PDB file of C-alpha atoms in Angstrom:
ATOM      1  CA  UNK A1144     -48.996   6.233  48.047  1.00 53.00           C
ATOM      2  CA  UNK A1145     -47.516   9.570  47.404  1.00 50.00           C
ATOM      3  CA  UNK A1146     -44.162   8.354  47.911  1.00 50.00           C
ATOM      4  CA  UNK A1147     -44.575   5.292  45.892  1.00 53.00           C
ATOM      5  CA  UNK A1148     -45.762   7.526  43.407  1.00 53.00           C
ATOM      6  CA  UNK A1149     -42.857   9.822  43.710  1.00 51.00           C
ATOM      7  CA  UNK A1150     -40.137   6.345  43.343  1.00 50.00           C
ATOM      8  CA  UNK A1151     -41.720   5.247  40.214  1.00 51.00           C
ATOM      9  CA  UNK A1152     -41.321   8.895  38.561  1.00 52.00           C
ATOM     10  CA  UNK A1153     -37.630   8.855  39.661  1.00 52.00           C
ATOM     11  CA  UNK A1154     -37.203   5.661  38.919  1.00 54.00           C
ATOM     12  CA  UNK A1155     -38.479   6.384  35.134  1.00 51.00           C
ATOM     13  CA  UNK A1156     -36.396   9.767  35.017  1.00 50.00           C
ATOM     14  CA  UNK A1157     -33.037   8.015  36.025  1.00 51.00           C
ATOM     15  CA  UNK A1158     -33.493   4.897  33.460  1.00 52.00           C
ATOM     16  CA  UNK A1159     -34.109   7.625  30.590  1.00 52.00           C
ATOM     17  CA  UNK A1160     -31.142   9.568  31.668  1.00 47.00           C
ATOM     18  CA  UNK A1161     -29.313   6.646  31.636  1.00 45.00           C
ATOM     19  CA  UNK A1162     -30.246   5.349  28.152  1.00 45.00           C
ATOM     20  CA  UNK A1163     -29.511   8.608  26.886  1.00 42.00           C
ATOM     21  CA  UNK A1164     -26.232   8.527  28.394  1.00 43.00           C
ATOM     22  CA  UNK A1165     -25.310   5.398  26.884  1.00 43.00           C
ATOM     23  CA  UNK A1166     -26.694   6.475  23.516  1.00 41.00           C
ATOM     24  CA  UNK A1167     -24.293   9.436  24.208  1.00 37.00           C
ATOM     25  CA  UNK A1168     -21.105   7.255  24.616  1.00 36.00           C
ATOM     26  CA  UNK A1169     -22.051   4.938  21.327  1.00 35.00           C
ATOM     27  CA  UNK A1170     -22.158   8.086  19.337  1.00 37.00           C
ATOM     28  CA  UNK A1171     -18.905   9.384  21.017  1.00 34.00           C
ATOM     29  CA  UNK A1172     -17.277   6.176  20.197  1.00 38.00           C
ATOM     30  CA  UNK A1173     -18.413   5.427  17.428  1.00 40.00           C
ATOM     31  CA  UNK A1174     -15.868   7.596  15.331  1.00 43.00           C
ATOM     32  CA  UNK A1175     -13.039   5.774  17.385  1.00 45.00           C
ATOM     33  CA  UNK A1176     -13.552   2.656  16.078  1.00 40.00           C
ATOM     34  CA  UNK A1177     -14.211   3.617  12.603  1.00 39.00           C
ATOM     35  CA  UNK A1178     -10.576   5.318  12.888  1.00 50.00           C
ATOM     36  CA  UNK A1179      -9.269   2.183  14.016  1.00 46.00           C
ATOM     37  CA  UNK A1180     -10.987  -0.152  11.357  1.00 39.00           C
ATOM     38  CA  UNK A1181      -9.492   2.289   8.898  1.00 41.00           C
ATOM     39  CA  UNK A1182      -5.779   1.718  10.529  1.00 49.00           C
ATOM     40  CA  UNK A1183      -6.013  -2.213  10.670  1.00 42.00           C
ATOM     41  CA  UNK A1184      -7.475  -2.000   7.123  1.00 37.00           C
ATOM     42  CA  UNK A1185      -5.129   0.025   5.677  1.00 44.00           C
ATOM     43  CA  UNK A1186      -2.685  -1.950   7.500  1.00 52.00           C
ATOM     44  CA  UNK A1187      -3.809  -5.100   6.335  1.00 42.00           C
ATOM     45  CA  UNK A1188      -3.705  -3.999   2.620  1.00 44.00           C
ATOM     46  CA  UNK A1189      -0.102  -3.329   3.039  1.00 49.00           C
ATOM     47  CA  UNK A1190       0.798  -6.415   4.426  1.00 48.00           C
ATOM     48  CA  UNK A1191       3.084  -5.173   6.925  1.00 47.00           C
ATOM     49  CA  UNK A1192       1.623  -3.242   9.726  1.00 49.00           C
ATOM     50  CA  UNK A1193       4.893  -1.385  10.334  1.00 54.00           C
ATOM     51  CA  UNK A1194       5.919  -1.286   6.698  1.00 64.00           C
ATOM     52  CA  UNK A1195       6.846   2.930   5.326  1.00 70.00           C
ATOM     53  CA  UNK A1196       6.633   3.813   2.368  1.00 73.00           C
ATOM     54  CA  UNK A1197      10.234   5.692   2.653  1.00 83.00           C
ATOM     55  CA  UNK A1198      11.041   1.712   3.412  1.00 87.00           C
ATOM     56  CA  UNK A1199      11.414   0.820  -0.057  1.00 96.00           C
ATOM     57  CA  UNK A1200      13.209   2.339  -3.461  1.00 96.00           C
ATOM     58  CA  UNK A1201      10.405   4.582  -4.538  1.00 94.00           C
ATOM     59  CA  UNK A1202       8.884   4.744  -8.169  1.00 94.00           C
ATOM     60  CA  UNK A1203       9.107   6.188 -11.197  1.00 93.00           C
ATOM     61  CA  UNK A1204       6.676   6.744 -14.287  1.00 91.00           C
ATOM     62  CA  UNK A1205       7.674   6.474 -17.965  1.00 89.00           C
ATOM     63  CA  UNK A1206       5.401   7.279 -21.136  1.00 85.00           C
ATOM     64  CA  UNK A1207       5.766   5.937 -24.717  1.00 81.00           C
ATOM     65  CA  UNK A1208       3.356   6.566 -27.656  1.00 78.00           C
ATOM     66  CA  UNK A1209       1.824   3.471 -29.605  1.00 77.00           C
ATOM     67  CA  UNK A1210       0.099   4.617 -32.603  1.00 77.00           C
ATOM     68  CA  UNK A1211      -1.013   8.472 -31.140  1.00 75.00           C
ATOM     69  CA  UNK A1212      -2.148   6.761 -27.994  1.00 77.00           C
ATOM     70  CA  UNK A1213       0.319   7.322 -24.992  1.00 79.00           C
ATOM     71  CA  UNK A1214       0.801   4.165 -22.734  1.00 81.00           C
ATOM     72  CA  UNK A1215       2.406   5.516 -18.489  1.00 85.00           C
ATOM     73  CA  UNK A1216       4.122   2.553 -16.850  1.00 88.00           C
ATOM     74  CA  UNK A1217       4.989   2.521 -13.602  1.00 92.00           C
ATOM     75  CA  UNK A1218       8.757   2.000 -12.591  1.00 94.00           C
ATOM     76  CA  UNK A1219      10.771   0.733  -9.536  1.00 97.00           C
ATOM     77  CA  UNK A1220      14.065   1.878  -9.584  1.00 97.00           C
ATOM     78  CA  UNK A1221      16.694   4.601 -10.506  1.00 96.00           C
ATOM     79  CA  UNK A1222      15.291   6.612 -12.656  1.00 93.00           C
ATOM     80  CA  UNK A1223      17.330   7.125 -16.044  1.00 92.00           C
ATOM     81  CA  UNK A1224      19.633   4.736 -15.077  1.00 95.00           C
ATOM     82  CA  UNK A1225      17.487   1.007 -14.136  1.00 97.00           C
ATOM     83  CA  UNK A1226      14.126  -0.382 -12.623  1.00 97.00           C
ATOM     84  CA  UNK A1227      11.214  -2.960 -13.492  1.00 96.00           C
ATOM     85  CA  UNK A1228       8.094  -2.716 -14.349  1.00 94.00           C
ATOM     86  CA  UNK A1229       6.389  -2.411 -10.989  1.00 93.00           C
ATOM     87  CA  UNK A1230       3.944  -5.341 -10.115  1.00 90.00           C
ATOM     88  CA  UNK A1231       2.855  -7.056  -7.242  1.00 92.00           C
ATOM     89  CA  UNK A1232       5.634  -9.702  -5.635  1.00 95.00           C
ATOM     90  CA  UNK A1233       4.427 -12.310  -4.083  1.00 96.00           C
ATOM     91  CA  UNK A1234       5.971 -15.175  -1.614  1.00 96.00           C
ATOM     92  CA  UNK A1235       6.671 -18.651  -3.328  1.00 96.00           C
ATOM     93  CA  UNK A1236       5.530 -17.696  -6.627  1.00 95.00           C
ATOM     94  CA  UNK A1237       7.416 -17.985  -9.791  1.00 94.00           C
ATOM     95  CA  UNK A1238       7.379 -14.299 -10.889  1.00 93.00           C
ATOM     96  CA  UNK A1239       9.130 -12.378 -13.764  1.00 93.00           C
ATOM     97  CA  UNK A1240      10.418  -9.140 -13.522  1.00 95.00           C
ATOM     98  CA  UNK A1241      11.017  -7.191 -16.811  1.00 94.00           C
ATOM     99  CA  UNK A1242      14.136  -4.683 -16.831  1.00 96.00           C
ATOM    100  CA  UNK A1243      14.356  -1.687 -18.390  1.00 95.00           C
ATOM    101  CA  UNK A1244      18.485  -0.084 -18.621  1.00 96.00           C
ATOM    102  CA  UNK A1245      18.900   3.437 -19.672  1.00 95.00           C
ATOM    103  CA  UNK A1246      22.218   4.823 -21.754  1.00 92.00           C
ATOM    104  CA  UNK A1247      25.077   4.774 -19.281  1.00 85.00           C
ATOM    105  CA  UNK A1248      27.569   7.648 -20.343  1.00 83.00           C
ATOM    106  CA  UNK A1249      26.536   7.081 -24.029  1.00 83.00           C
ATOM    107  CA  UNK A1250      26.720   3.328 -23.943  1.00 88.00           C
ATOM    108  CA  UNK A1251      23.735   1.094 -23.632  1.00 90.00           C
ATOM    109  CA  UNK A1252      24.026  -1.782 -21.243  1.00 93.00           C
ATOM    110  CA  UNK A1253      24.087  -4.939 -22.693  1.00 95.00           C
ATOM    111  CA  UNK A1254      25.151  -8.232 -21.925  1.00 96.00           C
ATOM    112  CA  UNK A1255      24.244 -10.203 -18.896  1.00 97.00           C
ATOM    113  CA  UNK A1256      22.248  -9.613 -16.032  1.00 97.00           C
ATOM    114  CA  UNK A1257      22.559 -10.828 -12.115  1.00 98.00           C
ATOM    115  CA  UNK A1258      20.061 -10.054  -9.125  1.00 98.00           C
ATOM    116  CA  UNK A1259      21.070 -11.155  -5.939  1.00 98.00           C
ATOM    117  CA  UNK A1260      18.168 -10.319  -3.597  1.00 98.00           C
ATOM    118  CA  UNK A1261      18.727 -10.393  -0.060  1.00 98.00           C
ATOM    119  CA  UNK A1262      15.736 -10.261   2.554  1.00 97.00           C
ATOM    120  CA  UNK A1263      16.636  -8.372   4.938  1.00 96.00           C
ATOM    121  CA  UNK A1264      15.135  -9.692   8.134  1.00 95.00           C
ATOM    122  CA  UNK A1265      16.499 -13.522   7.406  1.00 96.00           C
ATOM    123  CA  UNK A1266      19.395 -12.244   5.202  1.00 97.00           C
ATOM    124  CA  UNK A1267      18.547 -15.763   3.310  1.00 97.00           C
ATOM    125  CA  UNK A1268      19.570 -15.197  -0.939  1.00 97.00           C
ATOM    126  CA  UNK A1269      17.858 -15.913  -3.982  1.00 97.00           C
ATOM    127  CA  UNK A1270      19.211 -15.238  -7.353  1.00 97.00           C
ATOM    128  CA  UNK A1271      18.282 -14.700 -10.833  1.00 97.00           C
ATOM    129  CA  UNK A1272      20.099 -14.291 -14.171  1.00 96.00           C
ATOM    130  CA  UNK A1273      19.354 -12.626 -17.468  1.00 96.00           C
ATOM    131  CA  UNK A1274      20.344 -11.467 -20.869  1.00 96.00           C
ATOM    132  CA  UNK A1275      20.893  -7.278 -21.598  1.00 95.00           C
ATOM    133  CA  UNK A1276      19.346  -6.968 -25.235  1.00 94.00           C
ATOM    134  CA  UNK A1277      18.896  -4.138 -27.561  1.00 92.00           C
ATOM    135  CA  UNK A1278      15.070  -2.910 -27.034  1.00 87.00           C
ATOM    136  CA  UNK A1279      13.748  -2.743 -30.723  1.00 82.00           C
ATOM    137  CA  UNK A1280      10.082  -3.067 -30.132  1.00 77.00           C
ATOM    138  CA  UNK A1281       7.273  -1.295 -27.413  1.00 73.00           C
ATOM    139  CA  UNK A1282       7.273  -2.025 -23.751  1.00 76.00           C
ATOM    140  CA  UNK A1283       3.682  -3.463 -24.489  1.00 68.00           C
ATOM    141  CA  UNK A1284       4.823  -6.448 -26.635  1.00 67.00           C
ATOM    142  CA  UNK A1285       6.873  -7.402 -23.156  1.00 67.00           C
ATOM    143  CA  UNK A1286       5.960 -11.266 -22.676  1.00 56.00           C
ATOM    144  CA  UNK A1287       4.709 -10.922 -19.525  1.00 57.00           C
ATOM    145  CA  UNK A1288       0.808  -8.483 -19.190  1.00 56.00           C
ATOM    146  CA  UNK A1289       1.235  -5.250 -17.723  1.00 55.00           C
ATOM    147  CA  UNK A1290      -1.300  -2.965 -16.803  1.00 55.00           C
ATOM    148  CA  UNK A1291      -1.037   0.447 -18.170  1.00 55.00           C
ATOM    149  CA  UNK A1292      -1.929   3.781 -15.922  1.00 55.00           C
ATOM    150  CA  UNK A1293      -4.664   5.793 -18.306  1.00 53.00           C
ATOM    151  CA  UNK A1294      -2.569   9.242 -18.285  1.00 52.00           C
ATOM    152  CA  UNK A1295      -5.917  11.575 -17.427  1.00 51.00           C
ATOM    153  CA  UNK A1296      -6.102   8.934 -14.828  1.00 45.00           C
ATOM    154  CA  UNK A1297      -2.836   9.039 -13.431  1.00 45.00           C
ATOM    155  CA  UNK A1298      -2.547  13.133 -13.753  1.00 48.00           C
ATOM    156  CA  UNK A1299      -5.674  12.927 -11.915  1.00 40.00           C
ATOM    157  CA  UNK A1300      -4.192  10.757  -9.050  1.00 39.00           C
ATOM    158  CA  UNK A1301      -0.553  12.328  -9.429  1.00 43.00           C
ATOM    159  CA  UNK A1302      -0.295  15.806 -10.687  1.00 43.00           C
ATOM    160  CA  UNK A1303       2.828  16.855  -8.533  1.00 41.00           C
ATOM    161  CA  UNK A1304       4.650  13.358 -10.107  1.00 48.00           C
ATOM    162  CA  UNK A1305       6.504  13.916 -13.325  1.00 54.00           C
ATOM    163  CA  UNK A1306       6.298  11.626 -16.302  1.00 54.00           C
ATOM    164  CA  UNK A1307       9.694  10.575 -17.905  1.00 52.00           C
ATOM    165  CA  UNK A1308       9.358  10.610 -21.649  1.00 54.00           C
ATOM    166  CA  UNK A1309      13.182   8.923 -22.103  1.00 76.00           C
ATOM    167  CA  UNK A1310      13.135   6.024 -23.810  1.00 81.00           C
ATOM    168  CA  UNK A1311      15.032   2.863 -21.695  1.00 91.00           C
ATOM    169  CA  UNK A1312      17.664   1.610 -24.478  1.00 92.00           C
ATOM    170  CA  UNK A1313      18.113  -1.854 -23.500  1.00 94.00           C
ATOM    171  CA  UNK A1314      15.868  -4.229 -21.567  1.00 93.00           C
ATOM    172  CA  UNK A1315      16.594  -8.000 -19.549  1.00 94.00           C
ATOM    173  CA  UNK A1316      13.577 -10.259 -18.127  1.00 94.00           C
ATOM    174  CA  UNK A1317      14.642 -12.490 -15.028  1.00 95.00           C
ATOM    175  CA  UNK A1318      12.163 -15.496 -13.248  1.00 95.00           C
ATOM    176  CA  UNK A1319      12.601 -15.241  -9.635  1.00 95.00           C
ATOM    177  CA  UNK A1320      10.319 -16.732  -6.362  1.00 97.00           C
ATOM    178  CA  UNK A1321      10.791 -15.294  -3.618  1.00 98.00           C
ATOM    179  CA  UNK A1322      10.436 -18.110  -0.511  1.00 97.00           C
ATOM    180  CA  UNK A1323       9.707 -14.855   2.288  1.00 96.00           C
ATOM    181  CA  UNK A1324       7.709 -12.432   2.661  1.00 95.00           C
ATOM    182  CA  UNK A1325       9.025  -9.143   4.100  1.00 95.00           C
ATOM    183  CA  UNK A1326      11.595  -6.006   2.781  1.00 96.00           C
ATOM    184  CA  UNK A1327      14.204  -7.640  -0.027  1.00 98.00           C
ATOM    185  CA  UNK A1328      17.241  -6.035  -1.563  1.00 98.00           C
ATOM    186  CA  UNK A1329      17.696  -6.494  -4.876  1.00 98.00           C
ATOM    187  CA  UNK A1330      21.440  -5.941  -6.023  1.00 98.00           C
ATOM    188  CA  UNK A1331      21.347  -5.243  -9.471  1.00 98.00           C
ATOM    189  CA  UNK A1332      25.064  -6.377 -11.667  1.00 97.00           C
ATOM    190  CA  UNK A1333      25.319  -5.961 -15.294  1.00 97.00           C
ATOM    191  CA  UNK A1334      28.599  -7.888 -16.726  1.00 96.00           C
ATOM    192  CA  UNK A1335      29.039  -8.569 -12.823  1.00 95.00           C
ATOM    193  CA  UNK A1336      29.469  -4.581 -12.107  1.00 95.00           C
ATOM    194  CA  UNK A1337      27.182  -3.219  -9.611  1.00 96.00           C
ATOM    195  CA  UNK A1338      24.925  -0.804 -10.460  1.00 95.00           C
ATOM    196  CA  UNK A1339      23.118  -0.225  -7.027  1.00 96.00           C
ATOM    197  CA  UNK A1340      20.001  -2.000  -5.344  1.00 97.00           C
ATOM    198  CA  UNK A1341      16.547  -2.058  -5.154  1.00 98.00           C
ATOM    199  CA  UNK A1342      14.165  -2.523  -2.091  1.00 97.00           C
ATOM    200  CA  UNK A1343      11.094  -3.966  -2.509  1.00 97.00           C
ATOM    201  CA  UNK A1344       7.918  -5.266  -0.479  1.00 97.00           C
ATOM    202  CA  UNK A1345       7.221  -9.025  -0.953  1.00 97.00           C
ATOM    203  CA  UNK A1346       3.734  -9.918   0.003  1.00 93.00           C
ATOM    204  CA  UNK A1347       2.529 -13.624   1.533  1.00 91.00           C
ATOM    205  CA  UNK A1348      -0.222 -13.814  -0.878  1.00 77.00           C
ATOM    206  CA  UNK A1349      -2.168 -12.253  -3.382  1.00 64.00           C
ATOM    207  CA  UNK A1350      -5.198 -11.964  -1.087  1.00 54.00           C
ATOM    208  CA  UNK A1351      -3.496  -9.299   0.649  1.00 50.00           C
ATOM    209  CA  UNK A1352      -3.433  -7.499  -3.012  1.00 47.00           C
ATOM    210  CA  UNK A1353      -6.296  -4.720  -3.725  1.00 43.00           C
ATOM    211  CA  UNK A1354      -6.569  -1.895  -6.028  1.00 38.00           C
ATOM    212  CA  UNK A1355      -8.442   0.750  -4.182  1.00 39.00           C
ATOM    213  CA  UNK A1356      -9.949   4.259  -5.809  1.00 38.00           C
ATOM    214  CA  UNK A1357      -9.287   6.931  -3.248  1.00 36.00           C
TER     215      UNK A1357
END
């Protein structure tokens, strides 16, 4: 009986050990797969698992006052010389891209505007065509709705990133779908002269599109 006895304490000892063992490993590995999650998540949000940052033509922020309010836009592109308002591209879907043209060497560009964008995986071409006008009125009364950055927001997000206060002098709008998804260049000719390229990030669709507060 003793011996019995003694089986059924060990017995109880070892399965207690052993749950506390396994409790042990959850907890252990539990921070491992949150650190994962976090990877595919953020991964997922950018569309491209393998997609950097130093991938694409980086942005650029520019300020102008409306009636003692000041109104931060976010720009892809050269800074000083040409970008677009930054939005969200997205495959097959009829999307225009306002441009904004600094002076050149005192002169302002005008005239017309070609985009040849190239995606770089495929190398397939898509291209879109514009008028170079005189800007005469605020970037807000642009056709197409932009959302502003709230400037204590974005010095709160960005203190390091400088805000351009230059006015761009001229401005084009071109209507563009993109049929891929992936890294395009976008060569960017003004009275057919080049005046460099742009890379940009097309996503597949807008469900892969979310504006997170760190």
């Amino acid at each position: 009986m003793k011996f019995i006895g003694i089986l059924i304490i060990c017995t109880i000892l070892l399965s207690g050990c052993s749950s506390e063992k396994n409790n042990l490993v959850a907890v252990a590995k539990e921070p491992i797969i949150k650190e994962q999650a976090q990877k595919r998540i953020k991964a997922f949000l950018r569309g491209n698992a393998e997609l950097n940052d130093s991938d694409l033509t980086q942005t650029f922020t520019i300020s102008e006052k409306i009636k003692d309010v000041m109104m931060v836009y976010e720009v892809r592109g050269e800074e000083n010389r040409y970008g677009f308002i930054n939005n969200p591209l997205i495959k097959n879907k009829e999307t225009n891209i306002e441009w904004l043209f600094w002076s050149l060497e005192n002169e302002k560009p005008l005239g017309d505007l070609r985009i040849i964008c190239t995606n770089l995986e495929t190398k397939q071409k898509v291209i879109g065509e514009g008028k170079i006008s005189e800007k005469k009125g605020p970037i807000q009364d642009l056709p197409s709705n932009y959302t502003t950055i709230p400037l204590n927001r974005y010095k709160t997000l960005s203190e390091d990133k400088k805000i351009n206060g230059d006015i761009p002098a001229s401005l084009s709008s071109t209507t563009i779908s993109f049929p891929q998804s992936g890294i395009w260049e976008i060569e960017v000719l003004v009275n057919e002269k080049t005046l460099g390229d742009i890379k940009v990030f097309v996503q597949n669709d807008e469900a892969n599109i979310h504006y997170l507060n760190d």
